[in-house]
CSV table of C-alpha atoms and ligand atoms in Angstrom, one decimal:
chain,number,residue,atom,x,y,z
T,1,UNK,CA,23.4,-77.2,-1.6
T,2,UNK,CA,25.9,-79.1,0.7
T,3,UNK,CA,25.5,-82.8,1.3
T,4,UNK,CA,23.0,-83.4,-1.4
T,5,UNK,CA,24.4,-87.0,-1.2
T,6,UNK,CA,26.4,-88.6,1.6
T,7,UNK,CA,29.8,-86.8,1.9
T,8,UNK,CA,32.9,-88.8,0.7
T,9,UNK,CA,36.5,-88.3,1.5
T,10,UNK,CA,39.4,-89.2,3.7
T,11,UNK,CA,40.1,-88.4,7.4
T,12,UNK,CA,43.5,-88.7,9.2
T,13,UNK,CA,42.2,-90.2,12.5
T,14,UNK,CA,41.8,-93.9,11.9
T,15,UNK,CA,45.3,-94.6,10.8
T,16,UNK,CA,47.4,-91.6,12.0
T,17,UNK,CA,45.7,-90.4,15.2
T,18,UNK,CA,47.8,-87.5,16.6
T,19,UNK,CA,50.7,-88.3,14.3
T,20,UNK,CA,49.7,-85.9,11.5
T,21,UNK,CA,51.8,-83.3,9.7
T,22,UNK,CA,52.1,-81.3,6.5
T,23,UNK,CA,54.1,-84.0,4.6
T,24,UNK,CA,51.4,-86.6,5.3
T,25,UNK,CA,48.6,-84.3,4.1
T,26,UNK,CA,50.4,-83.2,1.0
T,27,UNK,CA,51.5,-86.8,0.2
T,28,UNK,CA,47.9,-87.9,0.5
T,29,UNK,CA,46.7,-85.1,-1.7
T,30,UNK,CA,49.4,-85.9,-4.3
T,31,UNK,CA,48.3,-89.5,-4.8
T,32,UNK,CA,44.5,-89.1,-4.5
T,33,UNK,CA,43.6,-88.5,-8.1
T,34,UNK,CA,46.0,-91.2,-9.5
T,35,UNK,CA,44.3,-93.8,-7.4
T,36,UNK,CA,40.9,-92.9,-9.0
T,37,UNK,CA,39.5,-91.6,-5.7
T,38,UNK,CA,38.4,-88.2,-7.1
T,39,UNK,CA,36.9,-89.9,-10.1
T,40,UNK,CA,35.0,-92.2,-7.7
T,41,UNK,CA,33.5,-89.3,-5.8
T,42,UNK,CA,35.9,-88.8,-2.8
T,43,UNK,CA,36.7,-85.1,-2.5
T,44,UNK,CA,37.1,-84.0,1.1
T,45,UNK,CA,40.5,-84.4,2.7
T,46,UNK,CA,40.0,-83.9,6.4
T,47,UNK,CA,42.6,-83.3,9.2
T,48,UNK,CA,41.3,-84.6,12.5
T,49,UNK,CA,42.3,-83.9,16.1
T,50,UNK,CA,45.8,-82.8,17.4
T,51,UNK,CA,46.7,-80.3,14.6
T,52,UNK,CA,47.1,-77.3,16.9
T,53,UNK,CA,49.3,-76.0,19.7
T,54,UNK,CA,47.9,-76.6,23.3
T,55,UNK,CA,47.2,-72.9,23.8
T,56,UNK,CA,45.5,-70.2,21.9
T,57,UNK,CA,47.5,-67.1,21.1
T,58,UNK,CA,47.1,-63.7,22.9
T,59,UNK,CA,44.2,-62.8,20.7
T,60,UNK,CA,42.4,-66.0,21.4
T,61,UNK,CA,43.1,-67.5,18.0
T,62,UNK,CA,43.9,-71.1,17.3
T,63,UNK,CA,47.6,-71.8,16.5
T,64,UNK,CA,48.7,-74.6,14.2
T,65,UNK,CA,51.3,-76.9,15.8
T,66,UNK,CA,54.6,-75.4,14.7
T,67,UNK,CA,56.3,-78.7,14.2
T,68,UNK,CA,53.5,-80.6,12.4
T,69,UNK,CA,52.4,-77.6,10.3
T,70,UNK,CA,55.5,-75.3,10.1
T,71,UNK,CA,53.9,-73.3,7.2
T,72,UNK,CA,50.5,-72.9,8.8
T,73,UNK,CA,47.2,-74.3,7.7
T,74,UNK,CA,46.4,-71.9,4.9
T,75,UNK,CA,49.4,-73.2,2.8
T,76,UNK,CA,48.2,-76.8,3.4
T,77,UNK,CA,44.7,-75.9,2.4
T,78,UNK,CA,45.9,-74.1,-0.8
T,79,UNK,CA,47.9,-77.2,-1.7
T,80,UNK,CA,44.9,-79.5,-1.2
T,81,UNK,CA,42.8,-77.2,-3.2
T,82,UNK,CA,45.4,-77.1,-6.0
T,83,UNK,CA,44.8,-80.9,-6.4
T,84,UNK,CA,41.1,-80.4,-7.0
T,85,UNK,CA,40.1,-81.5,-3.5
T,86,UNK,CA,38.2,-79.8,-0.7
T,87,UNK,CA,39.8,-79.3,2.7
T,88,UNK,CA,38.5,-80.2,6.1
T,89,UNK,CA,39.5,-79.5,9.7
T,90,UNK,CA,38.4,-80.6,13.2
T,91,UNK,CA,37.3,-78.9,16.4
T,92,UNK,CA,35.0,-79.7,19.3
T,93,UNK,CA,32.0,-78.1,21.1
T,94,UNK,CA,33.5,-78.6,24.6
T,95,UNK,CA,36.2,-76.9,26.5
T,96,UNK,CA,38.9,-79.2,25.0
T,97,UNK,CA,39.1,-81.5,22.0
T,98,UNK,CA,39.2,-85.2,22.8
T,99,UNK,CA,43.0,-85.1,22.4
T,100,UNK,CA,43.3,-82.2,24.9
T,101,UNK,CA,43.7,-79.3,22.4
T,102,UNK,CA,41.9,-76.0,22.4
T,103,UNK,CA,38.3,-76.4,21.5
T,104,UNK,CA,35.6,-74.0,20.2
T,105,UNK,CA,33.3,-73.6,23.2
T,106,UNK,CA,32.6,-69.8,23.5
T,107,UNK,CA,34.9,-69.2,20.5
T,108,UNK,CA,32.5,-70.5,17.9
T,109,UNK,CA,32.1,-67.4,15.8
T,110,UNK,CA,35.8,-66.4,15.8
T,111,UNK,CA,37.0,-70.0,15.1
T,112,UNK,CA,34.5,-70.3,12.3
T,113,UNK,CA,35.9,-67.1,10.8
T,114,UNK,CA,39.5,-68.4,11.2
T,115,UNK,CA,38.5,-71.7,9.5
T,116,UNK,CA,36.9,-69.8,6.6
T,117,UNK,CA,40.0,-67.6,6.2
T,118,UNK,CA,42.1,-70.8,6.0
T,119,UNK,CA,39.9,-72.0,3.1
T,120,UNK,CA,38.2,-74.8,5.1
T,121,UNK,CA,35.3,-76.5,3.4
T,122,UNK,CA,34.4,-79.1,6.0
T,123,UNK,CA,34.4,-79.0,9.8
T,124,UNK,CA,34.2,-82.1,12.0
T,125,UNK,CA,32.9,-81.1,15.4
T,126,UNK,CA,33.4,-83.4,18.4
T,127,UNK,CA,31.6,-83.8,21.7
T,128,UNK,CA,34.4,-84.2,24.3
T,129,UNK,CA,34.4,-82.0,27.5
T,130,UNK,CA,30.9,-80.7,26.7
T,131,UNK,CA,29.7,-78.4,29.5
T,132,UNK,CA,27.1,-80.3,31.5
T,133,UNK,CA,24.6,-77.4,31.7
T,134,UNK,CA,24.2,-76.7,28.0
T,135,UNK,CA,22.4,-79.1,25.7
T,136,UNK,CA,24.4,-80.4,22.8
T,137,UNK,CA,22.0,-79.3,20.2
T,138,UNK,CA,22.5,-75.7,21.3
T,139,UNK,CA,26.2,-75.9,20.9
T,140,UNK,CA,25.8,-77.4,17.4
T,141,UNK,CA,23.3,-74.6,16.5
T,142,UNK,CA,25.9,-72.1,17.5
T,143,UNK,CA,28.7,-73.5,15.3
T,144,UNK,CA,26.2,-74.2,12.5
T,145,UNK,CA,25.2,-70.5,12.4
T,146,UNK,CA,28.8,-69.4,12.8
T,147,UNK,CA,29.8,-71.4,9.8
T,148,UNK,CA,26.8,-70.4,7.8
T,149,UNK,CA,27.7,-66.8,8.3
T,150,UNK,CA,31.3,-66.9,7.3
T,151,UNK,CA,30.4,-66.4,3.6
T,152,UNK,CA,32.0,-69.7,2.7
T,153,UNK,CA,30.3,-73.1,2.1
T,154,UNK,CA,31.5,-75.2,5.0
T,155,UNK,CA,30.1,-78.7,5.5
T,156,UNK,CA,29.3,-79.2,9.1
T,157,UNK,CA,30.0,-82.8,10.4
T,158,UNK,CA,28.7,-83.4,13.9
T,159,UNK,CA,30.5,-86.0,15.9
T,160,UNK,CA,28.4,-86.4,19.0
T,161,UNK,CA,28.4,-90.3,18.9
T,162,UNK,CA,24.6,-90.6,19.0
T,163,UNK,CA,24.6,-89.0,22.5
T,164,UNK,CA,21.6,-87.2,23.8
T,165,UNK,CA,19.5,-88.7,20.9
T,166,UNK,CA,21.5,-86.9,18.3
T,167,UNK,CA,19.3,-88.2,15.5
T,168,UNK,CA,16.4,-86.2,16.9
T,169,UNK,CA,18.1,-82.8,16.6
T,170,UNK,CA,21.0,-83.1,14.2
T,171,UNK,CA,19.0,-82.1,11.1
T,172,UNK,CA,17.2,-79.1,12.6
T,173,UNK,CA,20.5,-77.9,14.1
T,174,UNK,CA,22.0,-77.4,10.7
T,175,UNK,CA,24.5,-80.3,10.6
T,176,UNK,CA,25.1,-82.0,7.3
T,177,UNK,CA,26.1,-85.3,8.8
T,178,UNK,CA,26.0,-86.6,12.4
T,179,UNK,CA,27.8,-89.4,14.1
T,180,UNK,CA,25.3,-91.8,15.5
T,181,UNK,CA,27.9,-94.3,17.0
T,182,UNK,CA,30.9,-94.6,19.1
T,183,UNK,CA,34.3,-94.9,17.5
T,184,UNK,CA,34.9,-97.6,15.0
T,185,UNK,CA,37.8,-100.1,15.4
T,186,UNK,CA,39.5,-102.0,12.6
T,187,UNK,CA,38.0,-105.4,13.4
T,188,UNK,CA,34.9,-107.4,12.4
T,189,UNK,CA,33.1,-107.2,15.8
T,190,UNK,CA,33.3,-103.4,15.7
T,191,UNK,CA,32.0,-103.2,12.1
T,192,UNK,CA,29.2,-105.6,12.9
T,193,UNK,CA,28.1,-103.8,16.1
T,194,UNK,CA,28.1,-100.4,14.5
T,195,UNK,CA,25.9,-101.7,11.7
T,196,UNK,CA,23.5,-103.5,14.1
T,197,UNK,CA,23.3,-100.3,16.3
T,198,UNK,CA,21.7,-98.5,13.4
T,199,UNK,CA,19.5,-101.3,12.2
T,200,UNK,CA,16.3,-99.4,13.0
T,201,UNK,CA,17.6,-96.0,12.0
T,202,UNK,CA,18.6,-96.8,8.4
T,203,UNK,CA,15.5,-95.1,7.1
T,204,UNK,CA,16.4,-91.6,8.6
T,205,UNK,CA,18.7,-90.6,5.7
T,206,UNK,CA,17.9,-87.7,3.4
T,207,UNK,CA,19.6,-85.0,1.3
T,208,UNK,CA,21.2,-82.3,3.4
T,209,UNK,CA,21.8,-84.4,6.5
T,210,UNK,CA,23.1,-87.9,6.8
T,211,UNK,CA,23.5,-90.4,9.6
T,212,UNK,CA,27.3,-91.2,9.8
T,213,UNK,CA,28.1,-94.6,11.2
T,214,UNK,CA,31.8,-93.5,11.4
T,215,UNK,CA,34.8,-93.5,9.1
T,216,UNK,CA,35.8,-96.6,7.1
T,217,UNK,CA,38.4,-99.0,8.2
T,218,UNK,CA,38.6,-100.6,4.7
T,219,UNK,CA,42.2,-101.4,3.9
T,220,UNK,CA,43.7,-100.7,7.3
T,221,UNK,CA,44.7,-104.4,7.7
T,222,UNK,CA,45.5,-104.0,11.4
T,223,UNK,CA,47.8,-101.0,11.0
T,224,UNK,CA,47.2,-97.6,12.7
T,225,UNK,CA,45.5,-95.7,15.4
T,226,UNK,CA,42.2,-97.7,15.6
T,227,UNK,CA,43.6,-100.9,14.2
T,228,UNK,CA,42.7,-103.5,16.8
T,229,UNK,CA,42.9,-106.8,15.0
T,230,UNK,CA,42.2,-105.9,11.4
T,231,UNK,CA,39.6,-107.5,9.0
T,232,UNK,CA,39.8,-109.8,6.0
T,233,UNK,CA,39.3,-108.4,2.5
T,234,UNK,CA,35.8,-110.0,2.5
T,235,UNK,CA,34.9,-108.3,5.7
T,236,UNK,CA,36.1,-105.0,4.3
T,237,UNK,CA,33.9,-105.6,1.3
T,238,UNK,CA,30.9,-106.3,3.6
T,239,UNK,CA,31.7,-103.2,5.7
T,240,UNK,CA,31.8,-101.0,2.6
T,241,UNK,CA,28.5,-102.5,1.3
T,242,UNK,CA,26.8,-102.0,4.7
T,243,UNK,CA,27.8,-98.3,4.8
T,244,UNK,CA,26.7,-97.9,1.2
T,245,UNK,CA,23.2,-99.4,1.5
T,246,UNK,CA,22.7,-97.4,4.8
T,247,UNK,CA,23.6,-94.2,3.0
T,248,UNK,CA,26.4,-93.3,5.5
T,249,UNK,CA,29.0,-90.8,4.5
T,250,UNK,CA,32.1,-92.7,3.1
T,251,UNK,CA,35.2,-91.3,4.7
T,252,UNK,CA,38.3,-93.4,4.0
T,253,UNK,CA,40.4,-94.2,7.0
T,254,UNK,CA,43.4,-96.2,5.7
T,255,UNK,CA,46.8,-94.8,4.5
T,256,UNK,CA,46.0,-94.3,0.8
T,257,UNK,CA,49.7,-93.8,0.0
T,258,UNK,CA,50.2,-97.5,0.7
T,259,UNK,CA,46.9,-98.9,-0.6
T,260,UNK,CA,46.8,-102.4,-2.1
T,261,UNK,CA,44.9,-103.4,-5.2
T,262,UNK,CA,42.0,-105.1,-3.4
T,263,UNK,CA,41.5,-102.1,-1.2
T,264,UNK,CA,41.4,-99.8,-4.2
T,265,UNK,CA,39.0,-102.1,-6.0
T,266,UNK,CA,36.7,-102.0,-2.9
T,267,UNK,CA,36.8,-98.3,-2.3
T,268,UNK,CA,36.3,-97.4,-6.0
T,269,UNK,CA,33.5,-99.8,-6.9
T,270,UNK,CA,31.4,-97.3,-8.7
T,271,UNK,CA,28.3,-99.5,-8.8
T,272,UNK,CA,28.2,-99.8,-5.0
T,273,UNK,CA,29.1,-96.2,-4.6
T,274,UNK,CA,26.1,-95.3,-6.9
T,275,UNK,CA,23.8,-96.9,-4.3
T,276,UNK,CA,25.3,-94.8,-1.5
T,277,UNK,CA,25.2,-91.7,-3.6
T,278,UNK,CA,21.7,-92.0,-5.1
T,279,UNK,CA,20.4,-88.5,-5.6
T,280,UNK,CA,17.1,-89.1,-3.8
T,281,UNK,CA,19.0,-90.1,-0.6
T,282,UNK,CA,16.2,-92.4,0.6
T,283,UNK,CA,16.8,-94.5,3.6
T,284,UNK,CA,17.0,-98.3,3.6
T,285,UNK,CA,14.3,-100.7,4.9
T,286,UNK,CA,14.9,-104.1,6.4
T,287,UNK,CA,13.6,-107.5,5.5
T,288,UNK,CA,13.8,-110.6,7.7
T,289,UNK,CA,15.5,-113.9,6.9
T,290,UNK,CA,12.8,-116.1,8.6
T,291,UNK,CA,15.1,-119.0,9.6
T,292,UNK,CA,18.3,-117.1,10.5
T,293,UNK,CA,18.6,-114.0,12.6
T,294,UNK,CA,22.3,-113.6,11.6
T,295,UNK,CA,21.3,-112.9,8.0
T,296,UNK,CA,20.4,-109.2,7.5
T,297,UNK,CA,18.8,-107.8,4.4
T,298,UNK,CA,18.2,-104.3,3.4
T,299,UNK,CA,16.7,-102.6,0.3
T,300,UNK,CA,16.7,-99.0,-0.9
T,301,UNK,CA,14.6,-97.4,-3.6
T,302,UNK,CA,16.8,-95.7,-6.2
T,303,UNK,CA,15.8,-92.5,-8.1
T,304,UNK,CA,15.5,-94.4,-11.4
T,305,UNK,CA,12.8,-96.9,-10.2
T,306,UNK,CA,15.3,-99.6,-9.5
T,307,UNK,CA,15.9,-101.2,-6.1
T,308,UNK,CA,19.3,-101.7,-4.4
T,309,UNK,CA,19.6,-104.8,-2.2
T,310,UNK,CA,22.2,-105.6,0.4
T,311,UNK,CA,22.4,-109.1,1.9
T,312,UNK,CA,24.7,-109.7,4.8
T,313,UNK,CA,25.7,-112.8,6.8
T,314,UNK,CA,26.8,-111.7,10.2
T,315,UNK,CA,27.0,-115.2,11.6
T,316,UNK,CA,29.9,-117.7,11.9
T,317,UNK,CA,28.3,-120.3,9.6
T,318,UNK,CA,27.2,-120.4,6.0
T,319,UNK,CA,23.7,-119.0,5.7
T,320,UNK,CA,20.8,-118.9,3.3
T,321,UNK,CA,19.6,-115.5,2.3
T,322,UNK,CA,16.3,-115.2,0.5
T,323,UNK,CA,14.6,-112.0,-0.7
T,324,UNK,CA,10.9,-112.4,-1.2
T,325,UNK,CA,9.8,-109.8,-3.8
T,326,UNK,CA,6.5,-109.5,-1.9
T,327,UNK,CA,8.6,-107.7,0.9
T,328,UNK,CA,9.9,-105.3,-1.7
T,329,UNK,CA,6.4,-104.3,-2.8
T,330,UNK,CA,6.3,-106.6,-5.8
T,331,UNK,CA,3.4,-109.0,-5.5
T,332,UNK,CA,3.2,-112.0,-7.9
T,333,UNK,CA,-0.1,-110.8,-9.3
T,334,UNK,CA,1.6,-107.7,-10.7
T,335,UNK,CA,3.4,-109.9,-13.2
T,336,UNK,CA,6.7,-108.0,-12.5
T,337,UNK,CA,10.0,-109.6,-11.8
T,338,UNK,CA,13.5,-108.2,-11.2
T,339,UNK,CA,16.3,-108.1,-13.6
T,340,UNK,CA,19.2,-108.4,-11.2
T,341,UNK,CA,22.8,-107.2,-11.4
T,342,UNK,CA,25.6,-108.3,-9.0
T,343,UNK,CA,27.4,-105.1,-8.0
T,344,UNK,CA,30.6,-106.8,-6.8
T,345,UNK,CA,30.9,-109.2,-9.7
T,346,UNK,CA,29.7,-106.5,-12.2
T,347,UNK,CA,27.5,-109.1,-13.9
T,348,UNK,CA,23.9,-109.3,-15.0
T,349,UNK,CA,22.2,-112.3,-13.4
T,350,UNK,CA,19.1,-112.5,-15.5
T,351,UNK,CA,15.4,-112.1,-14.5
T,352,UNK,CA,14.0,-113.5,-11.3
T,353,UNK,CA,10.4,-113.8,-10.2
T,354,UNK,CA,8.9,-114.0,-6.7
T,355,UNK,CA,12.2,-114.4,-4.9
T,356,UNK,CA,16.0,-114.5,-5.1
T,357,UNK,CA,17.9,-116.9,-3.0
T,358,UNK,CA,21.6,-117.5,-2.4
T,359,UNK,CA,24.0,-118.9,0.2
T,360,UNK,CA,26.3,-116.5,2.0
T,361,UNK,CA,29.6,-117.4,3.5
T,362,UNK,CA,30.2,-116.1,7.1
T,363,UNK,CA,30.8,-112.3,7.2
T,364,UNK,CA,30.1,-112.1,3.4
T,365,UNK,CA,27.6,-110.2,1.5
T,366,UNK,CA,25.8,-109.7,-1.8
T,367,UNK,CA,25.0,-106.3,-3.3
T,368,UNK,CA,22.4,-106.3,-6.0
T,369,UNK,CA,20.5,-103.8,-8.1
T,370,UNK,CA,17.1,-104.9,-9.4
T,371,UNK,CA,15.3,-103.4,-12.3
T,372,UNK,CA,11.5,-104.1,-12.6
T,373,UNK,CA,10.6,-106.0,-15.8
T,374,UNK,CA,7.4,-107.6,-17.0
T,375,UNK,CA,7.3,-110.3,-19.6
W,401,GLA,C1,36.5,-88.8,19.1
W,401,GLA,C2,35.9,-89.0,17.7
W,401,GLA,C3,36.9,-89.6,16.7
W,401,GLA,C4,38.2,-88.7,16.6
W,401,GLA,C5,38.7,-88.5,18.0
W,401,GLA,C6,39.8,-87.5,18.0
W,401,GLA,O1,36.8,-90.0,19.7
W,401,GLA,O2,34.8,-89.8,17.8
W,401,GLA,O3,36.4,-89.8,15.5
W,401,GLA,O4,37.8,-87.5,16.0
W,401,GLA,O5,37.7,-88.0,18.9
W,401,GLA,O6,40.4,-87.2,19.3
């Protein structure tokens, strides 16, 4: 089954935009495993918009850009597969892609066949230039059926930005993940606002179809296509933790060929990734910090009976964060407490009863995993 857990990988858009080519894709595939990304769970390498010529050929087929991909797409796909990775491409449900390239409207079944022949394992499907008279869900149903009938397992990644109440129809329309937000930018305001926009939708996750809050900007440091300001390393850590507790797909957006040590440490934190990838795929529920609306706290039940907890200070001042175990479903009368582990420090913190409290610096977070214990 596809998307049993939130899909993980890398996508060219956030850093490279339209400036993609065979050398970049091969170079990215070359270094992937050495960085520990495959081992951490990232396996889809996805080429985003602007990979094709501006016109289809005489038979109505898509044509790869002859300068960017002089050897065609199949050879790139074979190369990516030879590195143990899966290969993803991009199209759109409207009359043109967002970048003005040919799109799959009224070509759904032939394009799906072409993608399958190229060995595509993942299709990101955008919403630009959507014909007004046709509901989006129908266009996604078309491509979903087209992909499902190619004879190849192709993960279908909807990119309709939450338009037309995407979350109400994405699962039934056969998508495996669906964008619920506008495009991310590499700065703190954008990360914070995307997170807040999904505050009340964090419980909708489930195996087979995941709410995608957009690709990661971790490690971009103000360089690239959506880099408008950049974030600090602490903000990237918070961003990665938010996406993880929300169960969003984790698609890396930085240039991994030039990744620094801190970025690598963030993106390959297996304990945080394990929260994101929990096999039950349960959504997160929120808890309030009674005296500070800038402190957000979420918890998620894990398949092994433990509880993952994310505590985030979105404000500009230091803030207290306190989890009352009552809000997790652990009343004092039960006699149970939580043996807590800090997932960024990789340390056991001991057993807590009734509550756990800490101070969070501005834009910082705590990621914890709690195991129920009774003494
Ligand atoms: C839209 C999508 C982005 C990216 C661009 C490509 O804006 O939301 O993620 O795919 O199109 O043009």
